[in-house]
Short mmCIF file of C-alpha atoms and ligand atoms in Angstrom, two decimals:
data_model
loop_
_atom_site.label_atom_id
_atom_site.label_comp_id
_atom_site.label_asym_id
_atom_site.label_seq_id
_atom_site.Cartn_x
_atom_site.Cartn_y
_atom_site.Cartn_z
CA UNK A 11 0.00 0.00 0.00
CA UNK A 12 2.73 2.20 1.25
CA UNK A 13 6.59 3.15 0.38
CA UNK A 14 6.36 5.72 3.10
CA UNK A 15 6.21 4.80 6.45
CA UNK A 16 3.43 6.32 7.58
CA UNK A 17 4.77 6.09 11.34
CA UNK A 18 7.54 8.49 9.85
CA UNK A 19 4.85 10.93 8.81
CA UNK A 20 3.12 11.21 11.63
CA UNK A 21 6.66 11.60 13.90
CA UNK A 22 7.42 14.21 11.38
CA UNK A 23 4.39 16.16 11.60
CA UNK A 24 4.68 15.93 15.18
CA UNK A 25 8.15 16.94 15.43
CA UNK A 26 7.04 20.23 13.58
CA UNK A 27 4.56 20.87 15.41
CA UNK A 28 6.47 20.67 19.22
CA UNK A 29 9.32 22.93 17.59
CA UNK A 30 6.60 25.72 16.86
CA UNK A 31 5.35 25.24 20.15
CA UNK A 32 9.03 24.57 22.14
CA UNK A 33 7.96 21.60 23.40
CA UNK A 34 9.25 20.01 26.52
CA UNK A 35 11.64 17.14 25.19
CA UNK A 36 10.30 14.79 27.66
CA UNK A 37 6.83 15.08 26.34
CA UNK A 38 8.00 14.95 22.64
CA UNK A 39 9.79 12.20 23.29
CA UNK A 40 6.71 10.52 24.94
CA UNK A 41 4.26 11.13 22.29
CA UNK A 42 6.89 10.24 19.60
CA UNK A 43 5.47 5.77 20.33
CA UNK A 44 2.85 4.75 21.30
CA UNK A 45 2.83 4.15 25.20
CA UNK A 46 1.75 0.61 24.34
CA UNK A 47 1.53 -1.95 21.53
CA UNK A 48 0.52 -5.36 21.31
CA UNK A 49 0.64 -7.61 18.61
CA UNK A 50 -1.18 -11.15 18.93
CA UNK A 51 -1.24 -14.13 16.21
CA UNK A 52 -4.02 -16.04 16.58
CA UNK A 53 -6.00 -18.94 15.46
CA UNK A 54 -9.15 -19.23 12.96
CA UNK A 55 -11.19 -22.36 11.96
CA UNK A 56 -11.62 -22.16 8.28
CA UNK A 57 -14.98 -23.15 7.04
CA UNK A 58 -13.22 -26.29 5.35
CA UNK A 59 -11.97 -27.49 8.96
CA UNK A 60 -8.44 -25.97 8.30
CA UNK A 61 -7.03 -23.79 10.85
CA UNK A 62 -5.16 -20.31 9.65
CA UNK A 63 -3.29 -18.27 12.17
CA UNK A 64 -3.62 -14.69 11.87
CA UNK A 65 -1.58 -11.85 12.76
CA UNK A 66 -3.17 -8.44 14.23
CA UNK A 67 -2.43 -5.31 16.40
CA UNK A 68 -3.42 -2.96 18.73
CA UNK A 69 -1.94 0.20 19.55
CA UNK A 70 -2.72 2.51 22.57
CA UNK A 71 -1.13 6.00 21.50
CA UNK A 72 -1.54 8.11 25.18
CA UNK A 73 -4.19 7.88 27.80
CA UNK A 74 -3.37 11.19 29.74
CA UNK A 75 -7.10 12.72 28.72
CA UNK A 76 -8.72 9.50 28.39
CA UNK A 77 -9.09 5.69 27.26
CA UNK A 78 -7.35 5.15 24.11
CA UNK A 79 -9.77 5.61 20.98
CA UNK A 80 -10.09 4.09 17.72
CA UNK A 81 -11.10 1.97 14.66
CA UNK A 82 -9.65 -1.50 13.43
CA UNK A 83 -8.90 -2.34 10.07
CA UNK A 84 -9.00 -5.53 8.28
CA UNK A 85 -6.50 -5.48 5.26
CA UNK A 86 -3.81 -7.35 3.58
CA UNK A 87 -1.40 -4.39 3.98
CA UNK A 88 -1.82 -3.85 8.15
CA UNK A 89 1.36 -3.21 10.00
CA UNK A 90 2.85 -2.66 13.43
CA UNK A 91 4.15 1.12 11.79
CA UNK A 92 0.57 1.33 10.12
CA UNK A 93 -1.32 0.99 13.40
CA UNK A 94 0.92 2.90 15.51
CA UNK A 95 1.04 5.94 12.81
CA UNK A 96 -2.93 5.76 13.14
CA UNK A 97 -3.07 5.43 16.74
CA UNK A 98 -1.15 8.96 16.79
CA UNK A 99 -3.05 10.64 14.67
CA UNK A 100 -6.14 9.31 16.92
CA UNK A 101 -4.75 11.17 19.91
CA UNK A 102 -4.42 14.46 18.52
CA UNK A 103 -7.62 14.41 16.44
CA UNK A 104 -9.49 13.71 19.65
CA UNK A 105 -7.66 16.76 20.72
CA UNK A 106 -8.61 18.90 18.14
CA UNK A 107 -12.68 17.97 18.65
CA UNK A 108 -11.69 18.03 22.33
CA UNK A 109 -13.00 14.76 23.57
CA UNK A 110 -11.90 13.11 26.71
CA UNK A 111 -9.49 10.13 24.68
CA UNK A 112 -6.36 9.65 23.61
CA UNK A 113 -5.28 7.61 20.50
CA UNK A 114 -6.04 3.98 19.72
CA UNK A 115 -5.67 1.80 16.31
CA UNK A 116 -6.07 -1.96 15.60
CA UNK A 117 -5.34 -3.92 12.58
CA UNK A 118 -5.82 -7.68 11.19
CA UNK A 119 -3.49 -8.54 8.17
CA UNK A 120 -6.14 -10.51 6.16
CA UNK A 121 -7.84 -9.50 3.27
CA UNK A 122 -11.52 -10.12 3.71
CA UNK A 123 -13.17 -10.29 0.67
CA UNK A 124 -11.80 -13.75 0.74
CA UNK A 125 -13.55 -15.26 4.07
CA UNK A 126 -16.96 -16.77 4.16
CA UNK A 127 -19.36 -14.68 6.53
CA UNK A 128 -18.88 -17.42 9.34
CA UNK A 129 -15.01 -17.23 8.85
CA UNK A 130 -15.31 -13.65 8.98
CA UNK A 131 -17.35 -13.56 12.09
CA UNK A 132 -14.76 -16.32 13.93
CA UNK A 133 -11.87 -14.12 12.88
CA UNK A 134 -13.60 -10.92 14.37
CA UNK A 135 -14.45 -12.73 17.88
CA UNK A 136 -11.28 -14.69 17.74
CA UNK A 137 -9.03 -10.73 17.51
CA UNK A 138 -11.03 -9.20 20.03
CA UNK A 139 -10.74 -12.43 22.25
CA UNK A 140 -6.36 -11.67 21.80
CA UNK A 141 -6.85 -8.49 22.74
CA UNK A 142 -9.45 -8.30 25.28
CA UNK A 143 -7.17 -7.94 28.14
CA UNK A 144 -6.11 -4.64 26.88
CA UNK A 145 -9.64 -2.70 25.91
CA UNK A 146 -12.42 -2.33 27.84
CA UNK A 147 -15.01 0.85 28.28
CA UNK A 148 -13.02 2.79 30.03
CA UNK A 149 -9.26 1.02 28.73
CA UNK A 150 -9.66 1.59 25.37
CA UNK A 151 -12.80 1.42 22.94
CA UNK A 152 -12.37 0.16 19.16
CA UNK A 153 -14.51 1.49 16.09
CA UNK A 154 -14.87 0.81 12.52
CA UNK A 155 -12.18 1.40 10.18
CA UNK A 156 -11.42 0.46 6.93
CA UNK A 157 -12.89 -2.83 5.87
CA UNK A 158 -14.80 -3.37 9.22
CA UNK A 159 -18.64 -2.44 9.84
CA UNK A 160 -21.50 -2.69 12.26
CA UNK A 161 -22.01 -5.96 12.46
CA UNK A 162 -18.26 -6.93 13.05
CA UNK A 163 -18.76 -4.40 16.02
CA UNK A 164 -21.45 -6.12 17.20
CA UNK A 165 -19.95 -9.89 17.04
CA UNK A 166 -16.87 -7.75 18.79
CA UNK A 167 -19.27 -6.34 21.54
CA UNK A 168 -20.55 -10.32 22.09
CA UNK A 169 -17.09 -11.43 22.22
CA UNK A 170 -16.03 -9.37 24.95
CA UNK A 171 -18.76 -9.50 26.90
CA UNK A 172 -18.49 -13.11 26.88
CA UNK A 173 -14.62 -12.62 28.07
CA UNK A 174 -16.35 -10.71 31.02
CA UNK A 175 -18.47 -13.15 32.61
CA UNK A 176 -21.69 -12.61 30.13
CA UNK A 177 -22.21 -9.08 31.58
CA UNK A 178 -23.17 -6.87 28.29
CA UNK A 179 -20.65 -4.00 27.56
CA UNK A 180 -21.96 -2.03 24.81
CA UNK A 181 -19.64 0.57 25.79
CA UNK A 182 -16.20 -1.65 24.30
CA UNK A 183 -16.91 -0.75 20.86
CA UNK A 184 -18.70 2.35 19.19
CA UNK A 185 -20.74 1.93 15.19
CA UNK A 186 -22.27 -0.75 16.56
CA UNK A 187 -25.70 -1.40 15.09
CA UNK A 188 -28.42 0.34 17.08
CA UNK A 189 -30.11 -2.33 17.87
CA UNK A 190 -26.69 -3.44 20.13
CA UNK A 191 -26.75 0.13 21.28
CA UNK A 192 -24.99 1.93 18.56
CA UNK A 193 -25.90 5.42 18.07
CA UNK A 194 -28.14 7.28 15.15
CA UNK A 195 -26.27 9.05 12.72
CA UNK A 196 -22.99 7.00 13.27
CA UNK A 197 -22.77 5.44 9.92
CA UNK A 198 -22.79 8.47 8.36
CA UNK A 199 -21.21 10.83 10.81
CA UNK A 200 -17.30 10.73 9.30
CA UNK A 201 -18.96 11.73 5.40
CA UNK A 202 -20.97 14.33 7.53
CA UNK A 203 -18.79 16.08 9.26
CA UNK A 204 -16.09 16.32 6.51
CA UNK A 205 -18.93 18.05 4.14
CA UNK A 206 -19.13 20.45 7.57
CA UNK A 207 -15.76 21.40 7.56
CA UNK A 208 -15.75 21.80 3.49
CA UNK A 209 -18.65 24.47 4.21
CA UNK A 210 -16.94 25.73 6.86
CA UNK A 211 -13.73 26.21 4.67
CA UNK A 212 -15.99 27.53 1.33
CA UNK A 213 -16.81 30.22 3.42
CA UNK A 214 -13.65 31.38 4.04
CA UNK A 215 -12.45 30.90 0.41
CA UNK A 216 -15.55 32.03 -1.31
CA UNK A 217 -15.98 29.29 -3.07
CA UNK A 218 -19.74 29.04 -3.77
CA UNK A 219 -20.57 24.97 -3.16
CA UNK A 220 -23.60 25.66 -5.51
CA UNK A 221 -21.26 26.02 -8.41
CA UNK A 222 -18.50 24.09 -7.14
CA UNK A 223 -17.00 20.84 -8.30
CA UNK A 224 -15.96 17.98 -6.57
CA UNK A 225 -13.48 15.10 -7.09
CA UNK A 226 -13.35 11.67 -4.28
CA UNK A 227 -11.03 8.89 -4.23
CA UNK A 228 -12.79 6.16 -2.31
CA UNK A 229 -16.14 5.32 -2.45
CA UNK A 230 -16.31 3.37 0.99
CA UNK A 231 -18.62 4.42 3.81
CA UNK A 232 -16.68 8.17 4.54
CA UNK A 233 -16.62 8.87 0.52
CA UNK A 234 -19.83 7.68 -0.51
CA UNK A 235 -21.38 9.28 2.74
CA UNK A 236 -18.96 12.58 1.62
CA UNK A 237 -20.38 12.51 -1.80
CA UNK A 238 -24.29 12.19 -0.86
CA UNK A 239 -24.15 15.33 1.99
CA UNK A 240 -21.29 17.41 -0.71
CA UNK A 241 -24.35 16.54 -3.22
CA UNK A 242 -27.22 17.69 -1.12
CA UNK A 243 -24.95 21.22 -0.32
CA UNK A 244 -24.99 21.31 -4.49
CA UNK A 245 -21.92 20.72 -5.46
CA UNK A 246 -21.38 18.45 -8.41
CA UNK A 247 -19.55 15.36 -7.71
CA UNK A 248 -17.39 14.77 -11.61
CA UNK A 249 -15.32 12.00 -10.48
CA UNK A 250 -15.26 8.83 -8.45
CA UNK A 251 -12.36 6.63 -7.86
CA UNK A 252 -12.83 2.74 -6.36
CA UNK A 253 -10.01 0.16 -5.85
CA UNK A 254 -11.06 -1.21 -9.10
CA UNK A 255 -11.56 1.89 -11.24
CA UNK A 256 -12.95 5.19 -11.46
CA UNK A 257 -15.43 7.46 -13.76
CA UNK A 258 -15.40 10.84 -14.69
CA UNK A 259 -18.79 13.06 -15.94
CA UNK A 260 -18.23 16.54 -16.71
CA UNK A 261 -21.94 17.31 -15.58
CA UNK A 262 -22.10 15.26 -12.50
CA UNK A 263 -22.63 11.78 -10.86
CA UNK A 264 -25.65 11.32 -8.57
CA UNK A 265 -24.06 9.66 -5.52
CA UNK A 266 -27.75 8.01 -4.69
CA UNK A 267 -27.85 6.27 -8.01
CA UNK A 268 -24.63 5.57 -8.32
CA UNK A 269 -25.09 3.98 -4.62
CA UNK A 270 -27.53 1.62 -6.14
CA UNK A 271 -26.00 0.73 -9.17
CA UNK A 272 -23.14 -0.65 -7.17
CA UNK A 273 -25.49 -2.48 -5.00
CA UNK A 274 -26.94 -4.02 -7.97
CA UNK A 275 -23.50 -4.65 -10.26
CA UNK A 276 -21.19 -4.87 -7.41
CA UNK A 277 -18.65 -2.19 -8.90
CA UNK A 278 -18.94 1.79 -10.04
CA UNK A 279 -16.84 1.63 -12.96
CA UNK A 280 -19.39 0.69 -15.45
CA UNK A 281 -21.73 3.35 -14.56
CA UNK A 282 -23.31 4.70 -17.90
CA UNK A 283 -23.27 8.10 -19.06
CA UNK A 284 -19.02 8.14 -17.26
CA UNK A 285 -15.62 7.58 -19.07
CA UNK A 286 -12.85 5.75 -17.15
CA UNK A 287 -10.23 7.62 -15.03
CA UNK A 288 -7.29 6.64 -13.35
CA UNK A 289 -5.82 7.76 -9.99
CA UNK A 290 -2.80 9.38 -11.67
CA UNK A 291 -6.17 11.87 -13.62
CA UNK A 292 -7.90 12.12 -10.71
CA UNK A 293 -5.90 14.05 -8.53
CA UNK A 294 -4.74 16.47 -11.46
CA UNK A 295 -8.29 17.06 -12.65
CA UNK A 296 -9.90 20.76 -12.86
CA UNK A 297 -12.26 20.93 -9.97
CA UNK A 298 -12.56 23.14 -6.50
CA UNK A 299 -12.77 20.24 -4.04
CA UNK A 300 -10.52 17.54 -3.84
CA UNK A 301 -11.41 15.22 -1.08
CA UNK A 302 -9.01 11.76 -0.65
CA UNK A 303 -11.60 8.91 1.47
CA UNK A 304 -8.95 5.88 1.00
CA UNK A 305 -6.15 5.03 2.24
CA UNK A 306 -2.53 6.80 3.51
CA UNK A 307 -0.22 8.27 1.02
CA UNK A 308 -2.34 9.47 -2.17
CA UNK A 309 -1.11 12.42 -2.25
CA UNK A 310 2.90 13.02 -2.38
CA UNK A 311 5.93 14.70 -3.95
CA UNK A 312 4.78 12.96 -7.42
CA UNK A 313 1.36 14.68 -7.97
CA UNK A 314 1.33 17.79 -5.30
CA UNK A 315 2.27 20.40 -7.91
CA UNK A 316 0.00 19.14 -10.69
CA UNK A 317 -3.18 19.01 -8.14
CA UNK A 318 -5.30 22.12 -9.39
CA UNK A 319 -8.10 21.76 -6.51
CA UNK A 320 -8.79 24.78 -4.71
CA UNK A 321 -9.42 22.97 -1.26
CA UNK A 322 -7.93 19.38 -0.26
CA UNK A 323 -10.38 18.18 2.23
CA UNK A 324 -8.82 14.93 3.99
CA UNK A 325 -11.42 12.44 4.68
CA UNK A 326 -8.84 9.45 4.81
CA UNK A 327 -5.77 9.04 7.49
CA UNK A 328 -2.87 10.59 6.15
CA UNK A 329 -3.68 10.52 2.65
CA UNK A 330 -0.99 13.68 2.34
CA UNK A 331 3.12 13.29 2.98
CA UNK A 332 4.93 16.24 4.52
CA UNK A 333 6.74 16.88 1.61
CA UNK A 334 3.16 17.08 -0.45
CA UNK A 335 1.93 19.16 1.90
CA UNK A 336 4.59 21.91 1.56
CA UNK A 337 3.92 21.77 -2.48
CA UNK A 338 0.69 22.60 -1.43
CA UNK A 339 0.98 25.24 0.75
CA UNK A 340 3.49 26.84 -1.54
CA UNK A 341 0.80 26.88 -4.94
CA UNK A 342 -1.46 28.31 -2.38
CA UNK A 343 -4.02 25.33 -2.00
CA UNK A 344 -5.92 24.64 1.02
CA UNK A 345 -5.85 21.40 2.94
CA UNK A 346 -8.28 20.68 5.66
CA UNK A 347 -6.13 18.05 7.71
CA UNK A 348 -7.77 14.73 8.44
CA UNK A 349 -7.45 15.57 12.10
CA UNK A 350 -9.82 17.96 11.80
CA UNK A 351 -11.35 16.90 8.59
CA UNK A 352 -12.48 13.39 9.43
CA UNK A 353 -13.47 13.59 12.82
CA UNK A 354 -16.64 13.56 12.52
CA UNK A 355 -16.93 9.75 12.69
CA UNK A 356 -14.87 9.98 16.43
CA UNK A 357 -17.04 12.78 17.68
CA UNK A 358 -20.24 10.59 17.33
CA UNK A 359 -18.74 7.24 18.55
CA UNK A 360 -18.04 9.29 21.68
CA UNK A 361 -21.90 10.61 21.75
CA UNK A 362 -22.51 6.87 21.39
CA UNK A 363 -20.25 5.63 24.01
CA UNK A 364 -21.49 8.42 26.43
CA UNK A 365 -25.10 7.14 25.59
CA UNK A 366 -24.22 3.90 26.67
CA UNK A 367 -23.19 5.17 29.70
CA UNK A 368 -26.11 7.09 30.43
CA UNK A 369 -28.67 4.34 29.17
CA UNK A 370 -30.41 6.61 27.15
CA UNK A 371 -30.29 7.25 23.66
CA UNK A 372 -30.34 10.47 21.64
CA UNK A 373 -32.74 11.55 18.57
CA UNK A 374 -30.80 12.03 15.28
CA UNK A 375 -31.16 14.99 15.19
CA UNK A 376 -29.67 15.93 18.65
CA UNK A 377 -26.97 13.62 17.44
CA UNK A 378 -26.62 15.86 13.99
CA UNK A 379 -26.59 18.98 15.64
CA UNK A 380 -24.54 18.26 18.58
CA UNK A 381 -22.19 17.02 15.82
CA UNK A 382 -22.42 20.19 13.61
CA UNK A 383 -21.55 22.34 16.70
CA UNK A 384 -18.49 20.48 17.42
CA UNK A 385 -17.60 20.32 13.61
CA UNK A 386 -18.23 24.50 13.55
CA UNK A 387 -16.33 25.30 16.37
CA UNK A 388 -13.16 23.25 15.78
CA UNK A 389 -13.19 24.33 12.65
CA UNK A 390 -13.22 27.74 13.50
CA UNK A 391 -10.90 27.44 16.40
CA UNK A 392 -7.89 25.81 14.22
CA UNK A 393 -8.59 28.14 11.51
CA UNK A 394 -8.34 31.47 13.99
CA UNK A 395 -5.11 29.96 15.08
CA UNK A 396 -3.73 29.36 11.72
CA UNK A 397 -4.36 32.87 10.85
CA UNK A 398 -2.91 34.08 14.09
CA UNK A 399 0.62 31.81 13.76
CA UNK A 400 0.31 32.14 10.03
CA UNK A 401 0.78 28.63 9.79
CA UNK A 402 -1.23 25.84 7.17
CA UNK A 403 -4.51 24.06 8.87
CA UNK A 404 -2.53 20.83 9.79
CA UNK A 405 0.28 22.95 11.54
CA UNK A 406 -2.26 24.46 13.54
CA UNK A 407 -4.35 21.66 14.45
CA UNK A 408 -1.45 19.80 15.63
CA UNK A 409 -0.16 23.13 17.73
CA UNK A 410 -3.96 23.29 19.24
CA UNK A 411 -4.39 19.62 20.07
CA UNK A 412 -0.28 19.04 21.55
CA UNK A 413 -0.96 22.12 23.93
CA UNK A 414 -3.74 20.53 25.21
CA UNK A 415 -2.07 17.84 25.46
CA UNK A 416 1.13 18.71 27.09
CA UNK A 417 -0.94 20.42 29.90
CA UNK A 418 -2.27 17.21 30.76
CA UNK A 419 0.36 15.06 31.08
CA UNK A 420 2.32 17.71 33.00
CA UNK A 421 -0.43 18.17 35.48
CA UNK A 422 -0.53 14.24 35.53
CA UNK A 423 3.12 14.48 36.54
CA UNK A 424 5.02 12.27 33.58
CA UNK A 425 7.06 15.50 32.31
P1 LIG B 17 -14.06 1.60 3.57
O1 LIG B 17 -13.40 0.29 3.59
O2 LIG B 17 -15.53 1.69 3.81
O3 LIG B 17 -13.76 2.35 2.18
C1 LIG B 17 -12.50 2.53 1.63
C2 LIG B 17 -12.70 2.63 0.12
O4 LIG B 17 -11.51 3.03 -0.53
C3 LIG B 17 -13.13 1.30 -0.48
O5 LIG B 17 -14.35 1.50 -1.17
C4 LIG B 17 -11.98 0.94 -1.42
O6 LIG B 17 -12.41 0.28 -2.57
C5 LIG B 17 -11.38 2.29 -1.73
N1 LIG B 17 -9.96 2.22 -2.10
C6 LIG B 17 -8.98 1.52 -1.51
N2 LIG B 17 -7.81 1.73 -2.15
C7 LIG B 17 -8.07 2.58 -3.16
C8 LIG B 17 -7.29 3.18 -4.16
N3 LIG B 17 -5.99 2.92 -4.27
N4 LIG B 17 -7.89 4.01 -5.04
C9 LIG B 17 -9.20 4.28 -4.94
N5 LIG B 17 -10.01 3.74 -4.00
C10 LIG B 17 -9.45 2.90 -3.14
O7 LIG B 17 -13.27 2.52 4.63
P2 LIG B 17 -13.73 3.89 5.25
O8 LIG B 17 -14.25 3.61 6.61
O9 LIG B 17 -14.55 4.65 4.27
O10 LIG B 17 -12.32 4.60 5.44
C11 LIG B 17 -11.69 5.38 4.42
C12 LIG B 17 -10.66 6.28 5.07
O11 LIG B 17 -11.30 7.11 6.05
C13 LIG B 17 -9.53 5.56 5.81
O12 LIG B 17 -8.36 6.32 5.71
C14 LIG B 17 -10.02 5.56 7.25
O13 LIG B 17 -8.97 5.42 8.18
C15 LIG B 17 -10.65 6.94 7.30
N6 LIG B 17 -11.62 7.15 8.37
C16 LIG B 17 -12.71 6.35 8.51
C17 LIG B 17 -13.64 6.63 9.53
C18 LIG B 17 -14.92 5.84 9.69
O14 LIG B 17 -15.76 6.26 10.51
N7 LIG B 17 -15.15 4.77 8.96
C19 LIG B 17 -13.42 7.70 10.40
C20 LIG B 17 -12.29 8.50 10.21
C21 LIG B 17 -11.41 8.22 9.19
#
């Protein structure tokens, strides 16, 4: 997936950030790793009696707010660097949003369009039973990620509360189904929020989103979510990419229909009235909004300078290296960072967790608008401060979240 260690691009970006800010080195060094990793390899019953061992991960990044945070991802390409990359970016994007967490990441190398249903659901239990005796509702609290959904949350949810005696926890795991106690408006929370900030950052740049154009790589549940709420502001959407292909209208692609022509031909790319495009056309295309949903490391020193977007909106992890990211901010462009960008999807897993808590669940609407106030006022906050340090969006997000940070673990007494 990756030639560039995305652990080094996270270090990096946090290194710049605790030199802006002078940084004690003791809490640089400290946020540098994760405070703990585990890595398990564990045994699955195939559906032909077989036996496969798998290997997965879990990183907790820093716990000095609160329980570790965030998703796990099933995919061939998982590693240790891979999960411990995302479990830093977890902490500070629950800094920017200000929830009470600090960062958390879990992998499984497997790829899982190849597993039955059952094999998928003994593979789910049989991670979450490795790793048990390091989450918990108020340890550390796992979510979707890439390649893992509702349902995988909810065989996740059984599995530990099985591990504890039989005693339900709904609170181990947030986007569970809400039947299992997830919360409304989690599904689509990540692709809501990001088309929050993108209004948000139109504002600023007068870009008017009813004549504005659109461009998404990744048409998984934060792109396709992005491209139905970027549609409904009235932007047109020109260009969808997939891990099998992509298509490209000049006057639009309905995100609804293209939704169910996928659910009825299992792939986008032979949507009618669209000609093919590649990832390499994608990112150079004309358009205002740019907005990489897949995976880390889309965007680099190869493509930066030809990327003609007005505003890079990062739904996906990292999708951007440092050295893209000062191409950008040279040709003037302006990236929302996925700290900021994509935390949407965190922001409601911790309204769901706190509603599990509570026992009592929210409309969705007071989800939605609990959610847009968070989304306004981060947005606003990191933007004031990168107007006030004259620094990009990601420079100041990272300077916001750290000094929150910092004052934590120093009143904790580790620095
Ligand atoms: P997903 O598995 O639902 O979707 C990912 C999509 O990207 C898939 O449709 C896949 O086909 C596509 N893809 C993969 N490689 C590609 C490539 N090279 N070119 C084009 N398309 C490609 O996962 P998701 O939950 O939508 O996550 C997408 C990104 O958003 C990840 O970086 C994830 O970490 C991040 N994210 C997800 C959430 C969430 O709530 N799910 C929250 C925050 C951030």
């Amino acid at each position: 997936m990756q030639e560039i260690s995305p652990l080094a691009v996270a270090q990096q970006q946090l290194d710049m950030a605790a030199e802006k800010l002078n940084l004690d080195p003791n809490i640089h060094a400290l946020l540098r790793e994760p405070a703990r990793v585990m890595e398990v390899n564990f045994p699955v019953r195939m559906d032909d009696g077989s036996v496969k061992v798998f290997k997965g991960y879990r990183a907790q990044h820093n716990n000095a707010i609160g329980p570790a945070k965030g998703g796990i991802r099933f995919h061939p390409q998982v590693t240790m660097e891979e999960v411990k990359a995302l479990s830093m970016w977890m902490t500070f994007k629950c800094g920017v949003l200000g929830l009470p967490y600090g960062g958390g990441k879990g992998g499984v190398v497997v790829d899982p369009t190849t597993l039955s249903r059952s094999e998928l659901e003994r593979l789910s239990r049989a991670y979450i039973g490795a790793i048990a005796a390091i989450i918990g509702p108020e340890q550390d609290i796992p979510a979707p990620d890439v390649n893992t959904n509702p349902q995988i949350m909810a065989w996740m949810m059984d599995e530990f509360s099985k591990y504890k005696g039989g005693v339900t926890y709904p609170g181990v795991v947030t986007g569970k189904p809400i039947i299992n106690g997830g919360s409304l408006g989690r599904s689509e929370a990540t692709g809501r929020g990001c088309v929050i900030i993108i209004r948000e950052a139109a504002k600023r740049l007068g870009i008017d989103l009813h004549k504005a154009t659109a461009v998404i790589q990744g048409f998984g549940n934060v792109g396709s979510a992005t491209a139905r709420f970027l549609a409904k502001e009235g932007v047109k959407i020109i260009a969808i990419m997939e891990i099998d292909g992509g298509i490209y209208n000049q006057d639009g692609i309905d995100p609804e229909e293209l939704l169910a022509y996928r659910a009825k031909n299992g792939t986008i790319t032979s949507y009618p009235g669209t000609r093919p495009i590649d990832n390499e056309e994608l990112f150079t295309l004309e358009c205002d909004i740019l907005v990489p949903a897949a995976l880390e490391n889309q965007i680099t020193a190869a493509n930066a300078d030809r990327i003609k977007a007005k505003l890079i909106a990062e739904a996906a992890n990292g999708p951007t290296t440092p050295e893209a990211d000062e191409i950008l901010m040279k040709k003037g462009r302006f990236l929302t960072p996925d700290i900021l960008t994509n935390a949407g999807g965190v922001t409601v897993s911790y309204f769901e967790w706190v509603q599990n808590f509570m026992h009592y669940y929210w409309t969705a609407d007071e989800v939605n608008s609990r959610l847009e106030q968070k989304m306004v006022e981060a947005f606003a906050c990191i933007y004031q401060m990168s107007q006030e340090y004259k620094v990009g969006m990601r420079m100041a997000a990272y300077m916001f979240s750290l000094a929150r940070l910092a004052e934590a673990i120093q009143s904790r007494g580790w620095a």
